[in-house]
Short mmCIF file of C-alpha atoms in Angstrom, two decimals:
data_model
loop_
_atom_site.label_atom_id
_atom_site.label_comp_id
_atom_site.label_asym_id
_atom_site.label_seq_id
_atom_site.Cartn_x
_atom_site.Cartn_y
_atom_site.Cartn_z
CA UNK A 255 25.06 21.23 -16.22
CA UNK A 256 26.11 23.06 -19.39
CA UNK A 257 25.97 26.51 -17.78
CA UNK A 258 27.54 28.41 -14.92
CA UNK A 259 24.26 28.63 -12.98
CA UNK A 260 21.37 26.22 -12.37
CA UNK A 261 18.54 25.77 -9.88
CA UNK A 262 19.76 23.16 -7.41
CA UNK A 263 16.32 22.95 -5.76
CA UNK A 264 14.89 20.82 -8.57
CA UNK A 265 17.63 18.23 -8.09
CA UNK A 266 17.35 18.28 -4.30
CA UNK A 267 13.58 17.84 -4.55
CA UNK A 268 13.96 14.70 -6.64
CA UNK A 269 16.70 13.37 -4.36
CA UNK A 270 14.65 14.06 -1.22
CA UNK A 271 11.58 12.32 -2.63
CA UNK A 272 13.61 9.24 -3.54
CA UNK A 273 15.00 9.11 0.01
CA UNK A 274 11.53 9.48 1.51
CA UNK A 275 10.15 6.79 -0.79
CA UNK A 276 12.58 4.38 0.85
CA UNK A 277 12.41 5.63 4.45
CA UNK A 278 8.69 6.49 4.65
CA UNK A 279 7.29 3.94 2.20
CA UNK A 280 10.01 1.31 2.08
CA UNK A 281 10.17 1.19 -1.71
CA UNK A 282 12.69 2.23 -4.33
CA UNK A 283 12.29 4.34 -7.45
CA UNK A 284 12.81 1.26 -9.63
CA UNK A 285 9.51 -0.24 -8.49
CA UNK A 286 7.42 2.86 -9.16
CA UNK A 287 5.55 3.87 -12.31
CA UNK A 288 6.09 7.55 -11.49
CA UNK A 289 9.61 8.82 -10.81
CA UNK A 290 10.55 10.90 -7.80
CA UNK A 291 10.92 13.97 -10.00
CA UNK A 292 7.33 13.68 -11.26
CA UNK A 293 6.09 13.33 -7.69
CA UNK A 294 8.24 16.27 -6.55
CA UNK A 295 7.03 18.38 -9.48
CA UNK A 296 3.42 17.61 -8.55
CA UNK A 297 4.00 18.64 -4.94
CA UNK A 298 5.73 21.87 -6.01
CA UNK A 299 2.89 22.74 -8.39
CA UNK A 300 0.39 22.08 -5.61
CA UNK A 301 2.34 24.50 -3.41
CA UNK A 302 2.22 27.12 -6.16
CA UNK A 303 -1.56 26.80 -6.39
CA UNK A 304 -1.97 27.05 -2.61
CA UNK A 305 0.27 30.13 -2.45
CA UNK A 306 -1.65 31.71 -5.31
CA UNK A 307 -4.95 31.23 -3.48
CA UNK A 308 -3.45 32.98 -0.45
CA UNK A 309 -2.28 35.99 -2.47
CA UNK A 310 -5.28 36.26 -4.82
CA UNK A 311 -8.22 36.84 -2.49
CA UNK A 312 -10.84 36.17 -5.16
CA UNK A 313 -9.56 32.60 -5.51
CA UNK A 314 -10.04 31.74 -1.83
CA UNK A 315 -13.76 30.84 -2.03
CA UNK A 316 -14.14 27.31 -3.41
CA UNK A 317 -17.21 28.20 -5.47
CA UNK A 318 -15.07 30.65 -7.49
CA UNK A 319 -11.85 28.61 -7.52
CA UNK A 320 -13.66 25.51 -8.82
CA UNK A 321 -14.48 27.35 -12.06
CA UNK A 322 -10.83 28.12 -12.82
CA UNK A 323 -8.27 26.05 -14.74
CA UNK A 324 -6.26 25.75 -11.55
CA UNK A 325 -8.98 23.64 -9.92
CA UNK A 326 -8.77 21.09 -12.74
CA UNK A 327 -4.98 21.10 -12.53
CA UNK A 328 -5.17 20.59 -8.77
CA UNK A 329 -7.37 17.52 -9.20
CA UNK A 330 -4.86 16.00 -11.60
CA UNK A 331 -1.95 16.71 -9.26
CA UNK A 332 -3.76 15.19 -6.29
CA UNK A 333 -4.59 12.11 -8.37
CA UNK A 334 -0.88 11.67 -9.14
CA UNK A 335 0.20 12.18 -5.52
CA UNK A 336 -2.52 10.00 -3.99
CA UNK A 337 -2.16 7.44 -6.76
CA UNK A 338 1.45 6.78 -5.85
CA UNK A 339 0.58 6.36 -2.18
CA UNK A 340 -2.42 4.13 -2.89
CA UNK A 341 -0.42 1.86 -5.20
CA UNK A 342 2.34 1.46 -2.65
CA UNK A 343 -0.15 0.92 0.18
CA UNK A 344 -1.96 -1.85 -1.71
CA UNK A 345 1.31 -3.57 -2.60
CA UNK A 346 2.67 -3.31 0.92
CA UNK A 347 -0.49 -4.72 2.50
CA UNK A 348 -0.38 -7.65 0.10
CA UNK A 349 3.29 -8.30 0.97
CA UNK A 350 2.59 -8.01 4.69
CA UNK A 351 -0.30 -10.49 4.65
CA UNK A 352 1.74 -12.91 2.55
CA UNK A 353 4.68 -12.76 4.96
CA UNK A 354 2.35 -13.06 7.94
CA UNK A 355 0.71 -16.19 6.51
CA UNK A 356 4.11 -17.73 5.81
CA UNK A 357 5.19 -17.03 9.37
CA UNK A 358 2.00 -18.58 10.78
CA UNK A 359 2.51 -21.71 8.70
CA UNK A 360 6.09 -22.11 9.92
CA UNK A 361 5.22 -21.62 13.59
CA UNK A 362 2.71 -24.47 13.31
CA UNK A 363 5.49 -26.95 12.48
CA UNK A 364 5.85 -29.22 15.54
CA UNK A 365 9.16 -28.89 17.29
CA UNK A 366 11.26 -32.05 17.44
CA UNK A 367 12.79 -32.61 20.84
CA UNK A 368 16.25 -34.07 21.09
CA UNK A 369 17.35 -36.35 23.86
CA UNK A 370 20.88 -35.62 24.96
CA UNK A 371 22.73 -38.58 26.49
CA UNK A 372 25.53 -38.35 28.98
CA UNK A 373 27.98 -39.59 26.34
CA UNK A 374 27.27 -36.64 24.08
CA UNK A 375 29.72 -33.83 24.74
CA UNK A 376 28.09 -31.28 22.46
CA UNK A 377 24.82 -31.00 20.62
CA UNK A 378 24.38 -28.72 17.69
CA UNK A 379 20.93 -27.15 17.58
CA UNK A 380 19.99 -25.67 14.26
CA UNK A 381 17.55 -22.78 14.46
CA UNK A 382 14.41 -23.00 12.38
CA UNK A 383 14.32 -20.16 9.85
CA UNK A 384 11.10 -18.27 10.38
CA UNK A 385 11.46 -16.09 7.28
CA UNK A 386 12.32 -12.44 6.84
CA UNK A 387 10.75 -9.71 8.89
CA UNK A 388 8.45 -7.25 7.16
CA UNK A 389 11.23 -4.68 7.08
CA UNK A 390 13.56 -7.25 5.55
CA UNK A 391 11.11 -7.87 2.73
CA UNK A 392 11.83 -4.34 1.48
CA UNK A 393 15.58 -4.93 1.69
CA UNK A 394 16.09 -2.25 4.34
CA UNK A 395 18.94 -2.03 6.82
CA UNK A 396 19.50 0.38 9.66
CA UNK A 397 22.47 2.73 9.53
CA UNK A 398 23.71 1.14 12.75
CA UNK A 399 23.90 -2.36 11.26
CA UNK A 400 26.93 -4.37 12.21
CA UNK A 401 27.46 -6.76 9.35
CA UNK A 402 29.69 -9.50 10.71
CA UNK A 403 28.25 -12.64 9.16
CA UNK A 404 24.83 -11.40 10.20
CA UNK A 405 25.72 -11.18 13.89
CA UNK A 406 24.21 -8.17 15.62
CA UNK A 407 22.37 -7.16 12.48
CA UNK A 408 19.38 -4.91 13.01
CA UNK A 409 16.67 -4.28 10.44
CA UNK A 410 14.99 -0.96 9.82
CA UNK A 411 11.26 -0.81 9.19
CA UNK A 412 9.77 1.90 6.99
CA UNK A 413 7.10 4.22 8.38
CA UNK A 414 4.43 2.76 6.09
CA UNK A 415 5.34 -0.77 7.18
CA UNK A 416 4.80 0.21 10.81
CA UNK A 417 1.40 1.75 10.05
CA UNK A 418 0.28 -1.33 8.12
CA UNK A 419 1.45 -3.63 10.89
CA UNK A 420 -0.45 -1.54 13.45
CA UNK A 421 -3.62 -1.52 11.33
CA UNK A 422 -3.45 -5.32 11.00
CA UNK A 423 -2.82 -5.93 14.70
CA UNK A 424 -5.67 -4.29 16.57
CA UNK A 425 -4.99 -0.58 16.06
CA UNK A 426 -7.98 0.99 14.33
CA UNK A 427 -6.48 2.63 11.23
CA UNK A 428 -8.38 2.74 7.96
CA UNK A 429 -6.61 2.73 4.60
CA UNK A 430 -7.56 6.40 4.26
CA UNK A 431 -5.95 7.28 7.60
CA UNK A 432 -2.78 5.36 6.75
CA UNK A 433 -2.58 7.14 3.40
CA UNK A 434 -3.06 10.55 5.01
CA UNK A 435 -0.25 9.88 7.49
CA UNK A 436 2.15 8.81 4.74
CA UNK A 437 1.15 11.74 2.51
CA UNK A 438 1.87 14.12 5.40
CA UNK A 439 5.34 12.65 5.93
CA UNK A 440 6.07 12.68 2.20
CA UNK A 441 4.82 16.23 1.64
CA UNK A 442 6.21 17.94 4.73
CA UNK A 443 9.45 15.98 4.73
CA UNK A 444 10.08 16.61 1.05
CA UNK A 445 9.34 20.33 0.99
CA UNK A 446 11.33 21.44 4.04
CA UNK A 447 14.26 19.05 3.56
CA UNK A 448 14.71 19.96 -0.10
CA UNK A 449 14.61 23.68 0.72
CA UNK A 450 17.07 23.39 3.61
CA UNK A 451 19.47 21.24 1.53
CA UNK A 452 19.31 23.72 -1.34
CA UNK A 453 20.10 26.67 0.93
CA UNK A 454 23.04 24.72 2.38
CA UNK A 455 24.55 23.96 -1.04
CA UNK A 456 24.12 27.58 -2.17
CA UNK A 457 25.87 28.88 0.95
CA UNK A 458 28.71 26.40 0.47
CA UNK A 459 29.16 27.73 -3.06
CA UNK A 460 29.11 31.32 -1.82
CA UNK A 461 31.72 30.58 0.88
CA UNK A 462 34.42 28.39 -0.71
CA UNK A 463 36.73 28.74 2.31
CA UNK A 464 34.06 27.17 4.54
CA UNK A 465 33.28 24.56 1.90
CA UNK A 466 36.96 23.56 1.93
CA UNK A 467 36.83 22.95 5.68
CA UNK A 468 33.79 20.71 5.22
CA UNK A 469 35.62 18.73 2.53
CA UNK A 470 38.66 18.35 4.79
CA UNK A 471 36.47 17.02 7.59
CA UNK A 472 34.83 14.49 5.27
CA UNK A 473 38.21 13.37 3.96
CA UNK A 474 39.44 12.83 7.52
CA UNK A 475 36.50 10.44 8.01
CA UNK A 476 36.41 8.60 4.68
CA UNK A 477 39.81 9.16 3.12
CA UNK A 478 39.76 7.77 -0.43
CA UNK A 479 37.02 5.25 0.40
CA UNK A 480 33.64 5.43 -1.36
CA UNK A 481 31.89 3.25 1.23
CA UNK A 482 28.32 4.09 2.32
CA UNK A 483 27.87 6.57 5.15
CA UNK A 484 26.90 5.17 8.56
CA UNK A 485 25.20 6.86 11.49
CA UNK A 486 28.49 6.70 13.39
CA UNK A 487 30.12 8.69 10.58
CA UNK A 488 27.60 11.50 10.95
CA UNK A 489 28.51 11.87 14.63
CA UNK A 490 32.01 12.85 13.55
CA UNK A 491 30.82 15.56 11.14
CA UNK A 492 30.97 18.32 13.75
CA UNK A 493 31.85 21.18 11.41
CA UNK A 494 29.33 20.17 8.76
CA UNK A 495 26.66 20.00 11.46
CA UNK A 496 27.45 23.57 12.50
CA UNK A 497 27.25 24.67 8.86
CA UNK A 498 23.83 23.04 8.50
CA UNK A 499 22.57 24.65 11.70
CA UNK A 500 23.85 28.06 10.60
CA UNK A 501 22.11 27.56 7.24
CA UNK A 502 18.81 26.86 9.00
CA UNK A 503 19.37 29.94 11.16
CA UNK A 504 19.79 32.28 8.21
CA UNK A 505 17.27 30.62 5.90
CA UNK A 506 14.77 28.49 7.85
CA UNK A 507 12.61 26.43 5.44
CA UNK A 508 9.57 27.59 7.43
CA UNK A 509 10.26 31.31 8.07
CA UNK A 510 6.86 31.98 9.64
CA UNK A 511 4.73 29.72 11.86
CA UNK A 512 1.11 30.59 12.63
CA UNK A 513 -1.27 28.93 15.08
CA UNK A 514 -4.79 29.64 16.32
CA UNK A 515 -5.26 29.58 20.09
CA UNK A 516 -7.72 27.02 21.43
CA UNK A 517 -7.78 28.66 24.87
CA UNK A 518 -6.71 31.87 26.61
CA UNK A 519 -2.95 32.11 27.15
CA UNK A 520 -1.41 34.35 29.83
CA UNK A 521 2.07 35.57 28.92
CA UNK A 522 4.84 35.12 31.46
CA UNK A 523 6.94 37.98 30.09
CA UNK A 524 4.16 40.59 30.25
CA UNK A 525 0.88 41.16 32.02
CA UNK A 526 -1.10 40.22 28.95
CA UNK A 527 -3.58 37.49 28.09
CA UNK A 528 -3.98 36.32 24.52
CA UNK A 529 -7.65 35.52 23.83
CA UNK A 530 -8.94 32.22 22.51
CA UNK A 531 -9.34 32.26 18.73
CA UNK A 532 -6.47 34.69 18.19
CA UNK A 533 -3.93 33.86 15.48
CA UNK A 534 -0.36 33.80 16.77
CA UNK A 535 2.51 34.34 14.34
CA UNK A 536 6.06 33.24 15.21
CA UNK A 537 8.54 34.93 12.89
CA UNK A 538 11.35 32.36 12.87
CA UNK A 539 13.28 34.37 10.28
CA UNK A 540 13.26 37.44 12.56
CA UNK A 541 14.09 35.49 15.74
CA UNK A 542 17.17 33.99 14.09
CA UNK A 543 18.48 37.45 13.18
CA UNK A 544 18.37 38.92 16.66
CA UNK A 545 21.68 40.79 17.11
CA UNK A 546 21.68 40.20 20.86
CA UNK A 547 21.65 36.45 20.31
CA UNK A 548 23.62 36.20 17.07
CA UNK A 549 26.22 38.97 16.55
CA UNK A 550 26.40 40.05 12.89
CA UNK A 551 23.28 38.01 12.04
CA UNK A 552 23.56 38.71 8.30
CA UNK A 553 26.96 36.97 8.14
CA UNK A 554 27.20 33.21 7.61
CA UNK A 555 29.23 31.99 10.59
CA UNK A 556 29.13 28.28 11.58
CA UNK A 557 30.95 29.16 14.82
CA UNK A 558 27.64 30.55 16.09
CA UNK A 559 26.93 26.93 17.01
CA UNK A 560 30.10 26.07 18.86
CA UNK A 561 29.13 24.19 22.06
CA UNK A 562 30.26 27.00 24.35
CA UNK A 563 28.11 29.55 22.48
CA UNK A 564 25.03 27.35 22.25
CA UNK A 565 25.15 26.44 25.95
CA UNK A 566 24.32 29.97 27.13
CA UNK A 567 21.69 30.65 24.47
CA UNK A 568 17.97 30.76 25.28
CA UNK A 569 16.23 27.51 24.40
CA UNK A 570 13.84 29.20 21.96
CA UNK A 571 16.36 31.57 20.39
CA UNK A 572 16.88 28.99 17.65
CA UNK A 573 13.77 27.24 16.30
CA UNK A 574 14.46 26.10 12.70
#
């Protein structure tokens, strides 16, 4: 990077967005006018504006905020974010309808019956190709694919593809509702995943002895091969999994969760009733640093998540 220090979060944000573009939208960066970094930058700037409105009380009322330069910037950022989703949605709907029409045309072809005589020992029946599935049209494959001349192959369908298919097959979903669902997945998935990944990489750099164990585990799985990772591979990454869980314990991407009660709630632990309308705050950061649950909570220790230690832990003692 040309220096001894750099902000890894920018790189993880771009990487996370590119992954979500494929898994949530079923498209690759190559087909987009705006790169993942531009989208990620827009989301991060939107977060900055939202945080600023929370800390600067005079900016909370819309009638004041709308007169500031931040309001104009927010409009531009939303146009970029929604523009990407709208473009992909329009393209995907067009592809879906095209594939659906092709499938309908092929299913209308009359089937030719074959008469098999007693003298015929075997009859080869050639299957009629009914075209690719909607997931196949995006070139997607599930991590569990077994590629043995196509036998047992399973195709993965992106989240947007599923929503479009539902909206075209009786489920009442407007384009606006589909877009909102995808935007939610893109925004929430990008922000928290990028933050968690960045914390993990920083902790690996701060604890080289633990990083070395992770590398050894990966080498035991892949050796010198540079093949793609499969879901089965991830099941063997026991130590890395513990490192990730310990990272989320020490630095949860969402350190505080707040909710407003829709009804009265009687506590089981105490003779108290929380009234409807009250705001409840769950301090995840504080819960994860409870000394009774996690000895030496300020120390990064992946062994906190050894099976024997996790088994006796309260279900809600760890809520990353």
